[in-house]
mmCIF file of C-alpha atoms and ligand atoms in Angstrom:
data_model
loop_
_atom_site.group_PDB
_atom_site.id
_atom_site.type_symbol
_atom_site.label_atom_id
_atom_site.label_comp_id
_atom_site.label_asym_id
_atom_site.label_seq_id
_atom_site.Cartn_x
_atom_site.Cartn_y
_atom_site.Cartn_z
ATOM 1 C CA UNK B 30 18.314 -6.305 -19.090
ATOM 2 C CA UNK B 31 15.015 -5.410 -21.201
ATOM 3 C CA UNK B 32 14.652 -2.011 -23.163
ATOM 4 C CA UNK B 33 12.643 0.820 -20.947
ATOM 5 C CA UNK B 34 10.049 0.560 -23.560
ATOM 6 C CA UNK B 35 9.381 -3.111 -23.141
ATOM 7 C CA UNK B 36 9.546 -2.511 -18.883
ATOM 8 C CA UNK B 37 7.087 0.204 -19.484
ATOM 9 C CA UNK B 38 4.571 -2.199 -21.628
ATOM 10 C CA UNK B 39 5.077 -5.266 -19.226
ATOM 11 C CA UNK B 40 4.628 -2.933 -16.194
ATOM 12 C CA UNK B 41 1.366 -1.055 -17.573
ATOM 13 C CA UNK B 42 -0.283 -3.997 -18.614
ATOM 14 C CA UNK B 43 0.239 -5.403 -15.101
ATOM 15 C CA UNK B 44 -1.743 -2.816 -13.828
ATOM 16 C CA UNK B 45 -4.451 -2.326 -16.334
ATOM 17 C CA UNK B 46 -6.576 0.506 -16.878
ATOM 18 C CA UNK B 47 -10.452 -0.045 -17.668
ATOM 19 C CA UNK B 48 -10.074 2.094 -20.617
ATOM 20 C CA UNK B 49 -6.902 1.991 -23.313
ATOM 21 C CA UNK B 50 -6.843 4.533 -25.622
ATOM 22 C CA UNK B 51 -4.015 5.094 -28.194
ATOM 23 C CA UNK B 52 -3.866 8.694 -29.852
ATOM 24 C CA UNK B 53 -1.329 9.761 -32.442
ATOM 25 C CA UNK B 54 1.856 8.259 -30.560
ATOM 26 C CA UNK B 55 -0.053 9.208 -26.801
ATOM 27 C CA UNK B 56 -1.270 5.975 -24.761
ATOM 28 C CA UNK B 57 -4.293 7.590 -22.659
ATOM 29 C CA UNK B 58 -5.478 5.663 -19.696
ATOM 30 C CA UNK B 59 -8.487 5.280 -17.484
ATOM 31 C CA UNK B 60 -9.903 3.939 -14.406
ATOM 32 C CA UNK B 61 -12.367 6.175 -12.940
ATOM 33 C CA UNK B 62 -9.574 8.096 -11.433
ATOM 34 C CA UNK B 63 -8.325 4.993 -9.623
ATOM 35 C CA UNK B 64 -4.567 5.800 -9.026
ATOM 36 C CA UNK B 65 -2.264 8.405 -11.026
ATOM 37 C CA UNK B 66 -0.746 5.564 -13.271
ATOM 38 C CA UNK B 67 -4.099 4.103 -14.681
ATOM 39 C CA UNK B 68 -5.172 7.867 -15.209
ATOM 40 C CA UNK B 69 -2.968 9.201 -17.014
ATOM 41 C CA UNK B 70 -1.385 10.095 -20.445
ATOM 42 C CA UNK B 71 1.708 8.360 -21.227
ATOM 43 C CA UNK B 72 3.902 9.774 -24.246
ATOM 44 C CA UNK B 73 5.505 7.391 -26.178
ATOM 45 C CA UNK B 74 6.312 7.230 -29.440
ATOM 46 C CA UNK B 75 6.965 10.571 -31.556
ATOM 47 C CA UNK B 76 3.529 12.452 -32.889
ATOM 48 C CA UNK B 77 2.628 14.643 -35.555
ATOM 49 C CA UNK B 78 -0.066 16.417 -34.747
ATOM 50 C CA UNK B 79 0.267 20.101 -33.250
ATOM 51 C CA UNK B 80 1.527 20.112 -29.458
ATOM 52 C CA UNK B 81 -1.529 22.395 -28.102
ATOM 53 C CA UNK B 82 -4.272 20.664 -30.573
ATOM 54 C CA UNK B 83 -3.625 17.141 -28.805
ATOM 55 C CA UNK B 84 -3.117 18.390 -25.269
ATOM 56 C CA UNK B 85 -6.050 20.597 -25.185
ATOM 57 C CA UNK B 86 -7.996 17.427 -26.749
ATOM 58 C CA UNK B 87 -6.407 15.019 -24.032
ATOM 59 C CA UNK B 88 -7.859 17.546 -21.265
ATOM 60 C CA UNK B 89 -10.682 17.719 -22.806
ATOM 61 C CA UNK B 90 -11.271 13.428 -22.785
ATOM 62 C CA UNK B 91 -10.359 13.501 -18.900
ATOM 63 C CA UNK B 92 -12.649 16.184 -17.999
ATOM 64 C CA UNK B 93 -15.436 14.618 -19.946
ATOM 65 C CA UNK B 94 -14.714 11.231 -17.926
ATOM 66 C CA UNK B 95 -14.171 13.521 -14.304
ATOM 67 C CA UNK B 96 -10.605 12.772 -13.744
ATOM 68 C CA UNK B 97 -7.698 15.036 -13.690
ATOM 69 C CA UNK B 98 -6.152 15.378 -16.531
ATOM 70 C CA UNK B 99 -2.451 14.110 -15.967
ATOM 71 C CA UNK B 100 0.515 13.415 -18.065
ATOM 72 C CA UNK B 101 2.774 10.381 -17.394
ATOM 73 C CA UNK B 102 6.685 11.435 -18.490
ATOM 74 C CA UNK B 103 9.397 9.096 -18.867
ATOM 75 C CA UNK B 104 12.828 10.509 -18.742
ATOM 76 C CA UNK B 105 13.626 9.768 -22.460
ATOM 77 C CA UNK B 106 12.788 9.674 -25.479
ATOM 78 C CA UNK B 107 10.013 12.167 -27.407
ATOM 79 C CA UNK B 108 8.261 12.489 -23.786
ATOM 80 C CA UNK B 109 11.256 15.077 -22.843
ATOM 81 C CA UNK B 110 9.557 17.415 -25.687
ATOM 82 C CA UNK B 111 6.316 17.042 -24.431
ATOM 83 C CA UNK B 112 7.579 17.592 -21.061
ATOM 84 C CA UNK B 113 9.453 20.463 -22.214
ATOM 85 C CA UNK B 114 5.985 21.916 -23.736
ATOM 86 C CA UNK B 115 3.899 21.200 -20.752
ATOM 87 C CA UNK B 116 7.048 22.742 -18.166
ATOM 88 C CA UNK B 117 6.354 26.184 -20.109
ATOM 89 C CA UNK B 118 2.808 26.001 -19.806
ATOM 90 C CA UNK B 119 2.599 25.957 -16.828
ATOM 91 C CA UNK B 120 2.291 22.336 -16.245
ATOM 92 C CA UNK B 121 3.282 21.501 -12.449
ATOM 93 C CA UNK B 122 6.187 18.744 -11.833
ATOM 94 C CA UNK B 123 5.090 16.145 -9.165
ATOM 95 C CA UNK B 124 6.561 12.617 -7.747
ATOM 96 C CA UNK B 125 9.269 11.252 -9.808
ATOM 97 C CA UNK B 126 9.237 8.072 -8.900
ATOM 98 C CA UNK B 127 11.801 5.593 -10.288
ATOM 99 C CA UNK B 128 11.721 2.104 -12.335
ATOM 100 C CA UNK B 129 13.353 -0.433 -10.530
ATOM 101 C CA UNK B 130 14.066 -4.557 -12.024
ATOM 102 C CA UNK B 131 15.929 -7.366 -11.323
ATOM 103 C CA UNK B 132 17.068 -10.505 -12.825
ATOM 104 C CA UNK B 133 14.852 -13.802 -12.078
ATOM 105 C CA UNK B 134 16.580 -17.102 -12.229
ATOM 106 C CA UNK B 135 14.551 -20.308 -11.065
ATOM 107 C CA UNK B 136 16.884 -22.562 -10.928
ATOM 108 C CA UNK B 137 18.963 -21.176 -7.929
ATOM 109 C CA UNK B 138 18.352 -18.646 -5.432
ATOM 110 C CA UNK B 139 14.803 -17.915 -5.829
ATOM 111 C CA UNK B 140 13.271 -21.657 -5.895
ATOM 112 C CA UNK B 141 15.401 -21.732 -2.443
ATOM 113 C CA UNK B 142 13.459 -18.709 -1.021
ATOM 114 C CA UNK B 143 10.174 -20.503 -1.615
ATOM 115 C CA UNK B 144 10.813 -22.614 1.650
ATOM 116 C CA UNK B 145 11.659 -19.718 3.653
ATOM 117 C CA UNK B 146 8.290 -18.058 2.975
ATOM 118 C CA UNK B 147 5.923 -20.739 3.307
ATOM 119 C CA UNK B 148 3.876 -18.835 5.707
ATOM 120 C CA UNK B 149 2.100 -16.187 2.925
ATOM 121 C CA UNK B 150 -0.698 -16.763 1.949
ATOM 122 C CA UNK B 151 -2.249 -16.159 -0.844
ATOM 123 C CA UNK B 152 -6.305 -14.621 -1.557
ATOM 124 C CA UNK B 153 -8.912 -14.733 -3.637
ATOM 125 C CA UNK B 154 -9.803 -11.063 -5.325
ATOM 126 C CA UNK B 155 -12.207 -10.208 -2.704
ATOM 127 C CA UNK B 156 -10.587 -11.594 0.747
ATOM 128 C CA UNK B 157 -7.283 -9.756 -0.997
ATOM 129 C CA UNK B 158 -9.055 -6.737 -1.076
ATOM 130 C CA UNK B 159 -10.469 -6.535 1.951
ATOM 131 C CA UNK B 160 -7.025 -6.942 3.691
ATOM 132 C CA UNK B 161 -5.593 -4.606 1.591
ATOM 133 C CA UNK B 162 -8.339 -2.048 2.981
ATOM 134 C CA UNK B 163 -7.406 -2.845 6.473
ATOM 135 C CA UNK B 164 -3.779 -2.752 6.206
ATOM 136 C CA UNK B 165 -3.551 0.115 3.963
ATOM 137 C CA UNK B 166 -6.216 2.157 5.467
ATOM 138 C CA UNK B 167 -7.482 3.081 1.758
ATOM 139 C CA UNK B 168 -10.311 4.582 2.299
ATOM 140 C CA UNK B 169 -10.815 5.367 -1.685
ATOM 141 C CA UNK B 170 -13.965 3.302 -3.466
ATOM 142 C CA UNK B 171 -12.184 -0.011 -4.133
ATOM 143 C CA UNK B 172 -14.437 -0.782 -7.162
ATOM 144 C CA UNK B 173 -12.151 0.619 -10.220
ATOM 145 C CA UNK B 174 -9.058 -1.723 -8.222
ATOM 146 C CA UNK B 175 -11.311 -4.848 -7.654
ATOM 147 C CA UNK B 176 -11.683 -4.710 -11.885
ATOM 148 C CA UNK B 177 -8.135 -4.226 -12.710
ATOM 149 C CA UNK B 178 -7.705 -6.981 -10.154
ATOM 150 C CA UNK B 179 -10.003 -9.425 -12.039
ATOM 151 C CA UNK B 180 -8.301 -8.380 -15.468
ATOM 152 C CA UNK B 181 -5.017 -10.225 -14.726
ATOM 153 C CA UNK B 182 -6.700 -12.610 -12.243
ATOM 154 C CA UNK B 183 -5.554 -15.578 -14.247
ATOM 155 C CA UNK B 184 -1.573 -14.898 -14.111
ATOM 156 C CA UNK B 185 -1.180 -13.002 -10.500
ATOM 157 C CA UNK B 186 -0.873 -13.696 -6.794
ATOM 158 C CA UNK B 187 -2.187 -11.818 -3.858
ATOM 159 C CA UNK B 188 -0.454 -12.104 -1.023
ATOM 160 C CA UNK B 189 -1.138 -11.599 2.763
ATOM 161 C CA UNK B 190 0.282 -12.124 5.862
ATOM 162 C CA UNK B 191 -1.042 -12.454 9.200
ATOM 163 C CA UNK B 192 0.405 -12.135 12.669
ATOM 164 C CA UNK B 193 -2.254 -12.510 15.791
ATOM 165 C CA UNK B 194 -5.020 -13.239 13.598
ATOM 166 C CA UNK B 195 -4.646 -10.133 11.961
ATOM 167 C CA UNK B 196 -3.624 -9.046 8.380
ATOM 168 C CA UNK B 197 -0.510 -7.367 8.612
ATOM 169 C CA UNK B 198 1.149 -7.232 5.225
ATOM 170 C CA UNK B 199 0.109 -7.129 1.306
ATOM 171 C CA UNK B 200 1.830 -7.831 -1.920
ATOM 172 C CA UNK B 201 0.129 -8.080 -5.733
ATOM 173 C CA UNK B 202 2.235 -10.078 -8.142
ATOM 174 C CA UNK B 203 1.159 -9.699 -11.792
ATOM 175 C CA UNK B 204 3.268 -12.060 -14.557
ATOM 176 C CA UNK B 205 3.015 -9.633 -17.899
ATOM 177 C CA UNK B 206 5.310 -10.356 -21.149
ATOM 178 C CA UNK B 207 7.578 -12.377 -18.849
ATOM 179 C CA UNK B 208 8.174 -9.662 -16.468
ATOM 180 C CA UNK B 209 6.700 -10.252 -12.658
ATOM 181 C CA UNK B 210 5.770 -6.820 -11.835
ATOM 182 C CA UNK B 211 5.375 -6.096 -7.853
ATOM 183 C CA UNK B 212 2.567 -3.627 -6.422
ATOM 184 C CA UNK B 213 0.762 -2.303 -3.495
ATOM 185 C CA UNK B 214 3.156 -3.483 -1.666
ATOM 186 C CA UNK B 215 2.542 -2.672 2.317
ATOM 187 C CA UNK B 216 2.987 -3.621 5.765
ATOM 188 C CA UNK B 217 1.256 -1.759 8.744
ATOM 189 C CA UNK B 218 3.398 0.657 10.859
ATOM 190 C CA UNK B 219 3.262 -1.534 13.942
ATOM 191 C CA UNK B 220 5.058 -4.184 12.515
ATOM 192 C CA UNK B 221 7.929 -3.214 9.843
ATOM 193 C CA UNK B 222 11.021 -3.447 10.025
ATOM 194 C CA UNK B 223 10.529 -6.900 11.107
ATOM 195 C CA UNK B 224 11.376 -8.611 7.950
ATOM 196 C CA UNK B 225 7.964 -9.107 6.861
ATOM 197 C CA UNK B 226 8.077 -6.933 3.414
ATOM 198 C CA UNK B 227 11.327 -8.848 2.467
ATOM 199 C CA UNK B 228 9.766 -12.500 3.433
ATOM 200 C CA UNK B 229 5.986 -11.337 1.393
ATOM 201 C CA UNK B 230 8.389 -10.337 -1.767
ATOM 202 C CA UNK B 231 10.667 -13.314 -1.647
ATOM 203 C CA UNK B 232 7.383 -15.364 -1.740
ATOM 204 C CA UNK B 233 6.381 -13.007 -4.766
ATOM 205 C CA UNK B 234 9.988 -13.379 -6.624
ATOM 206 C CA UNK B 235 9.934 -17.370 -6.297
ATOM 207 C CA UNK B 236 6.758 -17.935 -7.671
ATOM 208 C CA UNK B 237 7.716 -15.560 -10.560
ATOM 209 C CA UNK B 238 10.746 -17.337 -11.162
ATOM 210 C CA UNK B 239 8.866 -20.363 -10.757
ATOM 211 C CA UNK B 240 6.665 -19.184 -13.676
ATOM 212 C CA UNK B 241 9.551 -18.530 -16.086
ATOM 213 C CA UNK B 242 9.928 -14.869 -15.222
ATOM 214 C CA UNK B 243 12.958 -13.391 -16.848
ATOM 215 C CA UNK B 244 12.924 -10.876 -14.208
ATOM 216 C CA UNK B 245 10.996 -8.492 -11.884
ATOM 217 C CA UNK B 246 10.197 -4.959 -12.130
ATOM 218 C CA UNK B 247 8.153 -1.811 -10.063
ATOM 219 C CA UNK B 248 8.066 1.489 -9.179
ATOM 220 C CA UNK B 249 9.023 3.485 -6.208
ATOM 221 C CA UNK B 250 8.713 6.954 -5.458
ATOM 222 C CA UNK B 251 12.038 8.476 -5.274
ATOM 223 C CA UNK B 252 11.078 10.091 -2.217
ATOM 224 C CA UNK B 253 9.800 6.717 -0.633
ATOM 225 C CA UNK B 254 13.425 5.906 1.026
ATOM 226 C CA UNK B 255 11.884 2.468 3.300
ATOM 227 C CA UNK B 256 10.910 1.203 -0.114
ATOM 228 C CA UNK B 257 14.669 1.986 -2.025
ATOM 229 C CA UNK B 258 16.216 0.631 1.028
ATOM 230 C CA UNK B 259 13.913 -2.589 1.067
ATOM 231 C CA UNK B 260 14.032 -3.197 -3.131
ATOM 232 C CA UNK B 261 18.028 -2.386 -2.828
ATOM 233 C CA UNK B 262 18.689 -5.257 -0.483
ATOM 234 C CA UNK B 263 16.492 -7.483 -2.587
ATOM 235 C CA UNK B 264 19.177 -6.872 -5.196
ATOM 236 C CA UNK B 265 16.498 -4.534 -7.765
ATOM 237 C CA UNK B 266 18.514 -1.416 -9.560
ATOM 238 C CA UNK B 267 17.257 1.673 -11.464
ATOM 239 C CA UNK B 268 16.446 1.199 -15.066
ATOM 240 C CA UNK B 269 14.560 4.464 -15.884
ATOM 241 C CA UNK B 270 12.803 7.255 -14.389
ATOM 242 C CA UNK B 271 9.044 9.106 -14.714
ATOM 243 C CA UNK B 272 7.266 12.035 -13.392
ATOM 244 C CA UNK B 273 3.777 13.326 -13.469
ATOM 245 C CA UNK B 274 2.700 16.783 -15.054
ATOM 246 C CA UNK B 275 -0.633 18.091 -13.447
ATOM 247 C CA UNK B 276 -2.592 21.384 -15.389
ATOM 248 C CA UNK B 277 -2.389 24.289 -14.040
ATOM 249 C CA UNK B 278 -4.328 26.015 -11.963
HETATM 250 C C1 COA I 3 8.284 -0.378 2.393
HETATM 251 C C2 COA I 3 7.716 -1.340 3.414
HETATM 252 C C3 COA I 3 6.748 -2.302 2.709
HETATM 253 C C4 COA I 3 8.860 -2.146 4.046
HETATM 254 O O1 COA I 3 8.323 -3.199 4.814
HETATM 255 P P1 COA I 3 9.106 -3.806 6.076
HETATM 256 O O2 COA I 3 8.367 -5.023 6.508
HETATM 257 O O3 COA I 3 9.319 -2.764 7.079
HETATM 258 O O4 COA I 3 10.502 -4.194 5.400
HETATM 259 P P2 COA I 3 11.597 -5.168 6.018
HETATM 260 O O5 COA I 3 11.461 -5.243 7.504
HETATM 261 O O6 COA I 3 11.532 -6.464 5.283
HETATM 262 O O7 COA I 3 12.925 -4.381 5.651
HETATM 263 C C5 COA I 3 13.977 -4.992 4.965
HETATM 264 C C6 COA I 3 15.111 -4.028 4.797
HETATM 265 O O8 COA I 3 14.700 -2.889 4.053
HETATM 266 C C7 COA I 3 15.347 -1.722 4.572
HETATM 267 N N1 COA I 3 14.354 -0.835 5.210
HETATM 268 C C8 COA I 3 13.057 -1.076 5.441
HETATM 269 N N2 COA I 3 12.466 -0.020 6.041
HETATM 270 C C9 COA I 3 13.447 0.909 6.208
HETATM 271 C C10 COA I 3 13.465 2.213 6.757
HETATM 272 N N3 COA I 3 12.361 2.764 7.309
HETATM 273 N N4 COA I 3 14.635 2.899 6.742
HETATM 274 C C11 COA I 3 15.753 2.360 6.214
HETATM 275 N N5 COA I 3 15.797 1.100 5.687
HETATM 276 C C12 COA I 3 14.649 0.404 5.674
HETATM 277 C C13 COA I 3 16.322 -2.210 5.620
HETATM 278 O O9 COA I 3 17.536 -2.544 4.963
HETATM 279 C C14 COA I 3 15.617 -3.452 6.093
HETATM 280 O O10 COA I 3 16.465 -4.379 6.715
HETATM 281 P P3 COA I 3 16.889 -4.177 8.274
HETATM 282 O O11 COA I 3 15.624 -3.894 9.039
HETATM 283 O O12 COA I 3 17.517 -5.497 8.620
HETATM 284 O O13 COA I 3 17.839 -3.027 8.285
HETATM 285 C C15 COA I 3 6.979 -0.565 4.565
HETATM 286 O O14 COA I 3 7.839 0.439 5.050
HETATM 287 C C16 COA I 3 5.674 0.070 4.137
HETATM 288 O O15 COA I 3 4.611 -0.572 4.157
HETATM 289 N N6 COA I 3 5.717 1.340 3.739
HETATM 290 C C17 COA I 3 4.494 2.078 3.327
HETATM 291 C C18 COA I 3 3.943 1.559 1.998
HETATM 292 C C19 COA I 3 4.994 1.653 0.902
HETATM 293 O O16 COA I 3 5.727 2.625 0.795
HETATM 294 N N7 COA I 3 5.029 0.612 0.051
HETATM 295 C C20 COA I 3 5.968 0.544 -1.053
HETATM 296 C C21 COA I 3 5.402 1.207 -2.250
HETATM 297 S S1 COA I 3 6.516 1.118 -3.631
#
């Protein structure tokens, strides 16, 4: 399958931040604090200016904006040094959460799953939202999502589904450099393990294959065992890992 490095573009730009900022080699993200992975500092590429100089100047752009000040490691590459910097300064290690993908293929099994989820539906930003609210319980201020939602409005699908007149389950699929990338993905307590998550991302991987997808990626906490279980079965594997590294106290 792809390189990590082209997973890791596709998957970012799925989920955009409000603010890009590239700084020797460090890709610096914001969203008014909206989620971990649109906050943070991602490491990518090898850098030449002094460890301490740039993270102190990093912290420095966060604090300024009144967001925490978080790296974003992946498990290879120059990051490790970084990590290995920020480890002995006290930098806390939190959430390694893993990379998953798949193959797409929309000529066989996928188009056939399209039938078998006919009863998704899929929203308009706001009406998304809103069940996203209900279903999730989210009680953060939904303005910073509702703009990364409009900035890939034109190549994604929001998905809901209902039982008794009620929301019950949520999907976002975002199509990025051919990759369908798969977020807040959630179905309330009361009704899981019902097949519901399974039939909202079958709906999500057929109309990504049905786009020309070459395949689907997201990530999972590696903690979040529901969510390996469910992504397992739907036939997704590991490809690479991150972490985040919050300042310390
Ligand atoms: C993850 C989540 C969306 C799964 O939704 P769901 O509707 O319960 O999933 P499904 O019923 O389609 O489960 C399909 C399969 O996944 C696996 N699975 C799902 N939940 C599981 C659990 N709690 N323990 C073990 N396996 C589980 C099982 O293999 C299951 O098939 P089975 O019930 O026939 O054994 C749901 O647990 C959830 O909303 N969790 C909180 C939000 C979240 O973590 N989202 C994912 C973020 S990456």
């Amino acid at each position: 399958m792809a390189d990590w490095l082209a997973l890791d573009r596709a998957s970012q730009r799925a989920w955009p931040a409000l603010i890009t900022e590239r700084y020797d080699g460090w890709v610096l993200r914001y969203a008014r604090g909206y989620t971990r992975r649109a906050n943070s500092i991602t490491p990518l590429v090898a850098s030449s200016l002094p460890l301490a100089r740039k993270v102190a100047c990093c912290q420095r752009r966060y604090v300024e904006q009144g967001i925490e000040p978080v790296f974003r490691i992946v498990d290879r590459g120059p990051a490790l040094g970084v990590d290995a910097w920020l480890a002995a300064a006290g930098w806390g290690k939190r959430d390694p959460t893993l990379v998953l993908c798949r193959p797409l293929d929309s000529t066989t099994a996928e188009a056939r799953l399209l039938a078998a989820a006919d009863d998704v539906d899929a929203l308009g930003i706001e009406d998304w939202i809103d069940a996203f609210v209900r279903i999730t319980c989210d009680g953060r201020e939904q303005g910073p999502h509702r703009e990364m939602l409009w900035r890939v409005a034109t190549h994604s699908l929001r998905l809901m589904l209902q039982r008794d007149g009620q929301p019950v389950g949520c999907a976002l699929a975002v199509l990025r450099d051919g990759w369908l990338s798969l977020l807040d993905v959630a179905v309330v307590q009361a009704w899981r393990r019902q097949g519901l998550g399974s039939l909202m991302l079958q709906r999500a991987l057929a109309w990504g294959a049905a786009q020309g997808a070459v395949g689907a990626v997201l990530s999972v906490t590696a903690t979040n065992k529901p969510a390996r279980a469910l992504y397992a079965r739907l036939g997704f594997t590991a490809s690479y890992a991150y972490w985040y590294r919050h300042p310390p106290i």
